[in-house]
Amino acid sequence: MDGEAIGTEDQRAAGLRRMKTFATGMLVVMAVIFLGAFALQDEYPWLQYVRAAAEGGMVGALADWFAVTALFKHPMGLKIPHTAIIPRKKDQIGLSLGQFVEENFLSESVVRSKLDTARIAEKAGAWLERPESADRVAAEGAALIRGMFTVLNDDAVQGVIESMVRKHVVDPPWGPPVGRMAERIFNEGHHHRLVDLLVDRAADWVDANYSVVTRVVAQRSPTWVPRLVDGVVGDRVYAEVSKFIRAVQDDPRHEVRIALDKYLKDLAGDLQHSPDTIAKAEEIKAQLLDDPRVRDLTARTWSTVKSALLEAVNDPDSELTTNFKAAVRDFGSRLSRDPELAGKVNRWISDGAAYAVRTYRSEIAGVISETVERWDAKETSRKIELQIGKDLQFIRINGTVVGALAGLTIFAVAHAIFG
């Protein structure tokens, strides 16, 4: 590709001026040759051929100069019909260009065909599995998170979190959902391990607190009872308590366990169906999550999340950053080595692009026509001339050469036939 065609605007303008000067110079040369040959052709008959060639060259140069100039402006300022085509037809050109792009480039079949051969997933995987690529993704992600936290307003975010907590936690009644969950747990016996743990801890406490049990018995007995009797009673009470705890501990079908199961199942049912129990659950919820506590909870939640994330992304050696980099490299490795996964990703990309083209192709193409409509007519003509005007000057040059050859050929044939 011509370097000047993609250079700066000044470079393109300079190239266009050079080509215009050269093409106009050829016209001037043809005019000078014509005048000289015309003046001397009687003295030197062979100059008739030169005159005919120069005459044809001038005609070709002038005709093509008019054709090229008429694209961008009125030749010599004369408003000749069908000149200054681009300024006058700017909007139609933009519309036609948009339709051309829509029909030939924003076609679902074209997009799918191109993406099917691009193998984006495999290329992305090969790039992502390189350590320096994972570092770059992590750095860009950290910058995105920092920018997001800079833009976000803390009060607004806390308000959103608070509204979500109220909608999904505070406002709905707690009784029925808690009751349904508890009922399932109790029916499936998942609470038995917790009961075993509590009974075991109670047995351990009784074993380790003989003096506490006997002292409590002595404190509760009447003052007139002898201490010897208190000691005997305390020993008896301790033995019975220990025996009772051991019985509950060793017998999975002990009546205490059965009674506890029945109580828990009844409680689960009441939480779902008893208005009084549901109302009590709501009172407990109101005490736990009143307005000040909810606001404090959401504020502390957002502050904790924000501080933790910022601390993690600002430290390149943090656990979050290290795990993220490892995950990026692992995903890239899987993409590049797992044909099935790569195929799925490629299909997702192809389907997404096809949907976007199918749904928004007219809007995308409309950007071209709408942009061209907003351009100034003269400025549009100048921009287009800077892009293609240099190549169009070759039309003038070729017209000069072809005109000269045509003039020479016509004169030579006519002279040969008619003398």
Coordinates of C-alpha atoms in Angstrom, one line a residue:
M1 CA 0.0 0.0 0.0
D2 CA 1.2 3.5 -0.8
G3 CA 2.7 5.0 2.3
E4 CA 1.3 8.4 1.7
A5 CA -2.2 7.0 1.4
I6 CA -2.1 6.1 5.0
G7 CA 0.1 9.0 6.2
T8 CA -0.8 12.2 7.8
E9 CA -3.2 14.7 6.2
D10 CA -0.3 17.0 5.4
Q11 CA 1.6 14.1 3.7
R12 CA -1.4 13.2 1.6
A13 CA -2.0 16.9 0.6
A14 CA 1.7 17.2 -0.4
G15 CA 1.5 14.0 -2.5
L16 CA -1.7 15.3 -4.2
R17 CA -0.1 18.6 -5.1
R18 CA 2.9 16.8 -6.7
M19 CA 0.6 14.6 -8.8
K20 CA -1.5 17.6 -9.9
T21 CA 1.6 19.6 -10.8
F22 CA 2.9 16.7 -12.8
A23 CA -0.4 16.1 -14.7
T24 CA -0.8 19.8 -15.4
G25 CA 2.8 20.0 -16.5
M26 CA 2.2 17.3 -19.1
L27 CA -0.8 19.4 -20.5
V28 CA 1.5 22.4 -20.7
V29 CA 4.2 20.4 -22.5
M30 CA 1.6 19.1 -25.0
A31 CA 0.4 22.7 -25.6
V32 CA 4.0 23.9 -26.2
I33 CA 4.7 21.0 -28.6
F34 CA 1.5 21.6 -30.4
L35 CA 2.2 25.3 -30.9
G36 CA 5.7 24.6 -32.1
A37 CA 4.7 21.8 -34.5
F38 CA 1.8 23.8 -35.8
A39 CA 4.0 26.7 -36.6
L40 CA 6.7 24.7 -38.4
Q41 CA 4.7 21.9 -40.0
D42 CA 4.6 23.6 -43.4
E43 CA 8.4 23.8 -43.4
Y44 CA 8.8 20.3 -41.9
P45 CA 5.9 18.1 -43.0
W46 CA 6.8 15.3 -40.5
L47 CA 5.9 17.7 -37.7
Q48 CA 2.2 17.1 -38.7
Y49 CA 2.4 13.8 -36.9
V50 CA 3.9 15.5 -33.8
R51 CA 1.1 18.2 -34.0
A52 CA -1.6 15.5 -34.2
A53 CA -0.1 13.6 -31.2
A54 CA 0.1 16.8 -29.2
E55 CA -3.3 17.9 -30.2
G56 CA -4.8 14.5 -29.1
G57 CA -2.8 14.7 -25.9
M58 CA -4.2 18.1 -25.0
V59 CA -7.7 16.9 -25.7
G60 CA -7.3 13.8 -23.5
A61 CA -5.6 15.8 -20.8
L62 CA -8.4 18.5 -20.8
A63 CA -11.2 15.9 -20.9
D64 CA -9.8 13.9 -18.0
W65 CA -9.0 17.1 -16.0
F66 CA -12.6 18.1 -16.4
A67 CA -13.9 14.6 -15.4
V68 CA -11.6 14.4 -12.3
T69 CA -12.3 18.0 -11.2
A70 CA -16.1 17.6 -11.7
L71 CA -16.1 14.9 -9.0
F72 CA -15.0 17.4 -6.3
K73 CA -16.0 20.9 -7.4
H74 CA -17.3 23.0 -10.3
P75 CA -14.5 23.3 -12.9
M76 CA -13.1 26.8 -13.0
G77 CA -16.1 27.8 -10.8
L78 CA -18.6 27.3 -13.6
K79 CA -21.7 25.6 -12.3
I80 CA -22.0 23.2 -15.2
P81 CA -24.7 20.5 -14.8
H82 CA -23.5 17.2 -13.3
T83 CA -20.3 18.7 -11.8
A84 CA -19.3 18.9 -8.1
I85 CA -20.8 15.5 -7.8
I86 CA -19.4 14.5 -4.3
P87 CA -20.5 17.8 -2.5
R88 CA -24.0 17.6 -4.1
K89 CA -24.5 13.9 -3.6
K90 CA -22.8 13.6 -0.2
D91 CA -25.9 12.2 1.7
Q92 CA -26.7 9.8 -1.1
I93 CA -23.1 8.6 -1.1
G94 CA -23.2 8.0 2.6
L95 CA -26.4 6.1 2.4
S96 CA -25.1 4.0 -0.4
L97 CA -21.9 3.3 1.4
G98 CA -23.9 2.3 4.5
Q99 CA -26.1 0.0 2.5
F100 CA -23.0 -1.5 0.8
V101 CA -21.4 -2.3 4.1
E102 CA -24.6 -3.7 5.6
E103 CA -25.2 -6.0 2.6
N104 CA -21.6 -7.2 2.0
F105 CA -19.9 -7.0 5.4
L106 CA -22.6 -7.1 8.1
S107 CA -23.9 -10.3 6.8
E108 CA -24.4 -13.2 9.3
S109 CA -22.9 -15.7 6.9
V110 CA -19.9 -13.5 6.2
V111 CA -19.3 -12.9 10.0
R112 CA -19.7 -16.6 10.8
S113 CA -17.4 -17.7 8.0
K114 CA -14.7 -15.3 9.1
L115 CA -15.0 -16.2 12.8
D116 CA -15.0 -19.9 12.0
T117 CA -11.6 -19.6 10.3
A118 CA -10.2 -17.1 12.9
R119 CA -9.9 -19.7 15.7
I120 CA -10.2 -17.0 18.3
A121 CA -10.4 -19.3 21.3
E122 CA -7.2 -21.1 20.5
K123 CA -5.3 -17.9 19.8
A124 CA -6.7 -16.3 23.0
G125 CA -5.7 -19.4 25.0
A126 CA -2.2 -19.4 23.7
W127 CA -1.9 -15.8 24.7
L128 CA -3.5 -16.2 28.1
E129 CA -1.3 -19.1 29.2
R130 CA 1.9 -17.0 28.9
P131 CA 2.9 -15.6 32.4
E132 CA 3.4 -12.1 31.0
S133 CA -0.2 -12.1 29.6
A134 CA -1.7 -13.3 32.8
D135 CA 0.2 -10.4 34.6
R136 CA -1.2 -7.9 32.1
V137 CA -4.7 -9.2 32.6
A138 CA -4.3 -9.0 36.3
A139 CA -2.9 -5.5 36.1
E140 CA -5.8 -4.4 33.8
G141 CA -8.3 -6.0 36.1
A142 CA -6.8 -4.3 39.1
A143 CA -6.9 -0.9 37.3
L144 CA -10.6 -1.6 36.4
I145 CA -11.5 -2.4 40.1
R146 CA -9.6 0.7 41.3
G147 CA -11.4 2.8 38.8
M148 CA -14.7 1.3 39.6
F149 CA -14.3 2.0 43.3
T150 CA -13.2 5.6 42.5
V151 CA -16.3 6.2 40.4
L152 CA -18.8 4.5 42.8
N153 CA -20.4 6.5 45.5
D154 CA -20.2 4.8 48.9
D155 CA -23.5 6.0 50.1
A156 CA -25.2 5.0 46.8
V157 CA -23.7 1.5 47.0
Q158 CA -24.6 1.1 50.6
G159 CA -28.2 2.2 49.7
V160 CA -28.3 -0.5 47.1
I161 CA -27.0 -3.2 49.4
E162 CA -29.5 -2.1 52.1
S163 CA -32.4 -2.2 49.8
M164 CA -31.4 -5.7 48.7
V165 CA -31.0 -6.8 52.3
R166 CA -34.4 -5.4 53.1
K167 CA -36.0 -7.0 50.0
H168 CA -34.6 -10.4 50.4
V169 CA -33.8 -10.8 54.1
V170 CA -35.7 -8.3 56.3
D171 CA -39.1 -7.9 54.6
P172 CA -39.9 -11.6 53.9
P173 CA -41.3 -13.5 57.0
W174 CA -38.7 -15.7 58.5
G175 CA -40.9 -18.3 60.1
P176 CA -42.1 -20.4 57.2
P177 CA -38.8 -20.7 55.3
V178 CA -36.9 -21.4 58.5
G179 CA -39.6 -23.9 59.5
R180 CA -39.4 -25.7 56.1
M181 CA -35.6 -25.9 56.3
A182 CA -35.7 -27.1 59.9
E183 CA -38.4 -29.7 59.1
R184 CA -36.2 -31.2 56.4
I185 CA -33.2 -31.3 58.7
F186 CA -35.1 -32.9 61.5
N187 CA -36.9 -35.4 59.3
E188 CA -33.7 -36.5 57.8
G189 CA -32.0 -36.7 61.2
H190 CA -29.2 -34.3 60.5
H191 CA -29.6 -32.8 64.0
H192 CA -28.7 -36.0 65.8
R193 CA -25.0 -35.3 65.6
L194 CA -25.6 -31.9 67.3
V195 CA -27.7 -33.6 70.0
D196 CA -24.9 -36.2 70.4
L197 CA -22.4 -33.4 70.8
L198 CA -24.5 -31.6 73.4
V199 CA -25.1 -34.8 75.4
D200 CA -21.4 -35.7 75.3
R201 CA -20.4 -32.2 76.5
A202 CA -23.0 -32.5 79.3
A203 CA -21.5 -35.8 80.3
D204 CA -18.0 -34.4 80.3
W205 CA -19.2 -31.5 82.4
V206 CA -20.9 -33.7 84.9
D207 CA -17.7 -35.9 85.1
A208 CA -15.5 -32.8 85.8
N209 CA -17.8 -31.0 88.2
Y210 CA -18.6 -33.4 91.1
S211 CA -17.9 -30.8 93.7
V212 CA -20.2 -28.3 92.0
V213 CA -23.2 -30.7 92.0
T214 CA -22.7 -31.7 95.7
R215 CA -22.2 -28.0 96.7
V216 CA -25.4 -27.0 94.9
V217 CA -27.3 -29.8 96.7
A218 CA -25.9 -28.7 100.0
Q219 CA -26.9 -25.1 99.4
R220 CA -30.5 -26.0 98.5
S221 CA -31.1 -28.3 101.5
P222 CA -32.7 -27.0 104.7
T223 CA -30.3 -25.6 107.3
W224 CA -31.4 -28.2 109.9
V225 CA -30.2 -31.1 107.7
P226 CA -26.9 -32.4 109.0
R227 CA -23.9 -32.1 106.7
L228 CA -23.4 -35.8 106.6
V229 CA -26.9 -36.2 105.1
D230 CA -26.1 -33.4 102.6
G231 CA -23.1 -35.3 101.5
V232 CA -25.0 -38.5 101.1
V233 CA -27.8 -36.7 99.2
G234 CA -25.2 -34.9 97.0
D235 CA -23.5 -38.2 96.2
R236 CA -26.9 -39.7 95.3
V237 CA -27.9 -36.8 93.1
Y238 CA -24.6 -36.7 91.3
A239 CA -24.8 -40.5 90.7
E240 CA -28.4 -40.2 89.3
V241 CA -27.5 -37.2 87.1
S242 CA -24.5 -39.0 85.8
K243 CA -26.5 -42.2 85.3
F244 CA -29.2 -40.3 83.5
I245 CA -26.7 -38.5 81.2
R246 CA -25.0 -41.8 80.4
A247 CA -28.4 -43.4 79.5
V248 CA -29.2 -40.6 77.2
Q249 CA -25.7 -40.8 75.7
D250 CA -25.8 -44.5 75.1
D251 CA -29.4 -45.0 73.9
P252 CA -30.2 -43.5 70.5
R253 CA -33.9 -44.3 71.3
H254 CA -33.9 -42.8 74.7
E255 CA -37.2 -41.1 75.6
V256 CA -35.4 -37.7 76.1
R257 CA -34.1 -37.9 72.6
I258 CA -37.6 -38.9 71.3
A259 CA -39.2 -36.1 73.2
L260 CA -36.6 -33.6 71.9
D261 CA -37.2 -34.8 68.3
K262 CA -40.9 -34.4 68.7
Y263 CA -40.4 -30.9 70.2
L264 CA -38.2 -29.8 67.3
K265 CA -40.5 -31.2 64.7
D266 CA -43.5 -29.5 66.3
L267 CA -41.5 -26.3 66.4
A268 CA -40.7 -26.6 62.7
G269 CA -44.4 -27.1 61.9
D270 CA -45.4 -24.2 64.1
L271 CA -42.9 -21.9 62.4
Q272 CA -44.7 -22.7 59.1
H273 CA -48.4 -22.8 60.2
S274 CA -48.9 -21.3 63.7
P275 CA -49.7 -17.5 63.6
D276 CA -48.4 -17.1 67.2
T277 CA -45.1 -18.7 66.5
I278 CA -44.7 -16.9 63.2
A279 CA -45.4 -13.6 65.0
K280 CA -42.8 -14.4 67.7
A281 CA -40.2 -15.2 64.9
E282 CA -41.0 -11.8 63.4
E283 CA -40.5 -10.1 66.8
I284 CA -37.1 -11.8 67.1
K285 CA -36.2 -10.7 63.6
A286 CA -37.3 -7.1 64.4
Q287 CA -35.1 -7.1 67.5
L288 CA -32.1 -8.5 65.5
L289 CA -32.5 -6.4 62.4
D290 CA -33.9 -3.0 63.2
D291 CA -33.1 0.0 61.0
P292 CA -29.9 1.0 62.7
R293 CA -28.5 -2.5 62.7
V294 CA -29.4 -3.0 59.0
R295 CA -27.7 0.3 58.1
D296 CA -24.7 -0.6 60.2
L297 CA -24.5 -4.1 58.6
T298 CA -24.6 -2.8 55.1
A299 CA -22.0 -0.1 55.8
R300 CA -19.6 -2.6 57.4
T301 CA -20.2 -5.1 54.6
W302 CA -19.4 -2.6 51.8
S303 CA -16.5 -1.2 53.8
T304 CA -15.0 -4.6 54.4
V305 CA -15.5 -5.8 50.8
K306 CA -14.0 -2.6 49.4
S307 CA -11.0 -2.5 51.7
A308 CA -10.3 -6.2 51.1
L309 CA -10.5 -5.9 47.4
L310 CA -8.4 -2.8 47.2
E311 CA -5.8 -4.3 49.5
A312 CA -5.7 -7.4 47.4
V313 CA -5.5 -5.7 43.9
N314 CA -2.8 -3.2 45.1
D315 CA -0.6 -6.0 46.2
P316 CA 0.8 -8.0 43.2
D317 CA 1.8 -10.8 45.6
S318 CA -1.6 -11.1 47.3
E319 CA -3.4 -14.4 47.4
L320 CA -6.2 -13.0 45.3
T321 CA -3.9 -11.7 42.6
T322 CA -1.8 -14.9 42.6
N323 CA -4.9 -17.1 42.4
F324 CA -6.3 -14.9 39.6
K325 CA -3.2 -15.1 37.6
A326 CA -3.1 -18.9 38.0
A327 CA -6.7 -19.2 37.0
V328 CA -6.1 -17.1 33.8
R329 CA -3.1 -19.2 32.8
D330 CA -5.1 -22.4 33.5
F331 CA -8.0 -21.2 31.5
G332 CA -5.7 -20.2 28.6
S333 CA -4.0 -23.6 28.8
R334 CA -7.4 -25.4 28.6
L335 CA -8.5 -23.2 25.7
S336 CA -5.4 -24.0 23.7
R337 CA -5.3 -27.8 24.5
D338 CA -8.9 -28.8 24.9
P339 CA -10.5 -28.9 21.4
E340 CA -14.0 -29.4 22.9
L341 CA -13.8 -26.3 25.2
A342 CA -12.2 -24.2 22.4
G343 CA -15.0 -25.3 20.0
K344 CA -17.7 -24.3 22.6
V345 CA -16.1 -20.9 23.1
N346 CA -15.7 -20.3 19.3
R347 CA -19.4 -21.2 18.9
W348 CA -20.4 -18.8 21.6
I349 CA -18.3 -16.0 20.0
S350 CA -19.8 -16.8 16.6
D351 CA -23.3 -17.0 17.9
G352 CA -22.9 -13.7 19.8
A353 CA -21.4 -11.9 16.8
A354 CA -24.1 -13.3 14.5
Y355 CA -26.8 -12.2 16.9
A356 CA -25.4 -8.7 17.1
V357 CA -25.1 -8.5 13.3
R358 CA -28.6 -9.9 12.8
T359 CA -30.2 -7.6 15.3
Y360 CA -28.2 -4.4 14.9
R361 CA -26.8 -4.5 11.4
S362 CA -29.0 -1.6 10.3
E363 CA -28.0 0.5 13.3
I364 CA -24.3 -0.3 12.8
A365 CA -24.4 0.6 9.1
G366 CA -26.6 3.7 9.9
V367 CA -23.6 5.1 11.8
I368 CA -21.8 5.5 8.4
S369 CA -24.7 7.3 6.6
E370 CA -25.4 9.5 9.7
T371 CA -21.8 10.4 10.1
V372 CA -21.5 11.4 6.4
E373 CA -24.7 13.4 6.7
R374 CA -23.2 15.5 9.5
W375 CA -20.1 16.3 7.5
D376 CA -19.8 19.6 5.7
A377 CA -20.1 19.2 1.9
K378 CA -16.9 21.0 1.0
E379 CA -15.0 19.3 3.9
T380 CA -16.3 15.9 2.8
S381 CA -15.1 16.6 -0.8
R382 CA -11.7 17.7 0.5
K383 CA -11.3 14.6 2.7
I384 CA -12.2 12.2 -0.1
E385 CA -9.9 14.0 -2.6
L386 CA -7.0 13.7 -0.1
Q387 CA -7.7 10.0 0.1
I388 CA -8.1 9.1 -3.6
G389 CA -7.2 12.3 -5.5
K390 CA -3.5 11.3 -6.0
D391 CA -4.6 8.1 -7.8
L392 CA -7.1 10.0 -9.8
Q393 CA -4.3 12.2 -11.2
F394 CA -3.1 9.1 -13.0
I395 CA -6.3 9.3 -15.0
R396 CA -5.2 12.7 -16.3
I397 CA -1.7 11.4 -17.0
N398 CA -3.0 8.3 -18.8
G399 CA -5.6 10.5 -20.6
T400 CA -2.7 12.7 -21.9
V401 CA -0.7 9.7 -23.1
V402 CA -3.7 7.8 -24.6
G403 CA -5.0 11.0 -26.2
A404 CA -1.6 11.6 -27.8
L405 CA -1.4 8.0 -29.1
A406 CA -5.0 8.2 -30.4
G407 CA -4.4 11.5 -32.1
L408 CA -1.2 10.2 -33.8
T409 CA -2.9 7.0 -34.9
I410 CA -6.0 8.7 -36.3
F411 CA -3.9 11.2 -38.2
A412 CA -1.5 8.5 -39.5
V413 CA -4.4 6.3 -40.7
A414 CA -6.3 9.3 -42.3
H415 CA -3.1 10.5 -44.0
A416 CA -2.4 7.0 -45.3
I417 CA -5.8 6.6 -46.8
F418 CA -6.5 10.1 -48.1
G419 CA -2.9 11.3 -48.7

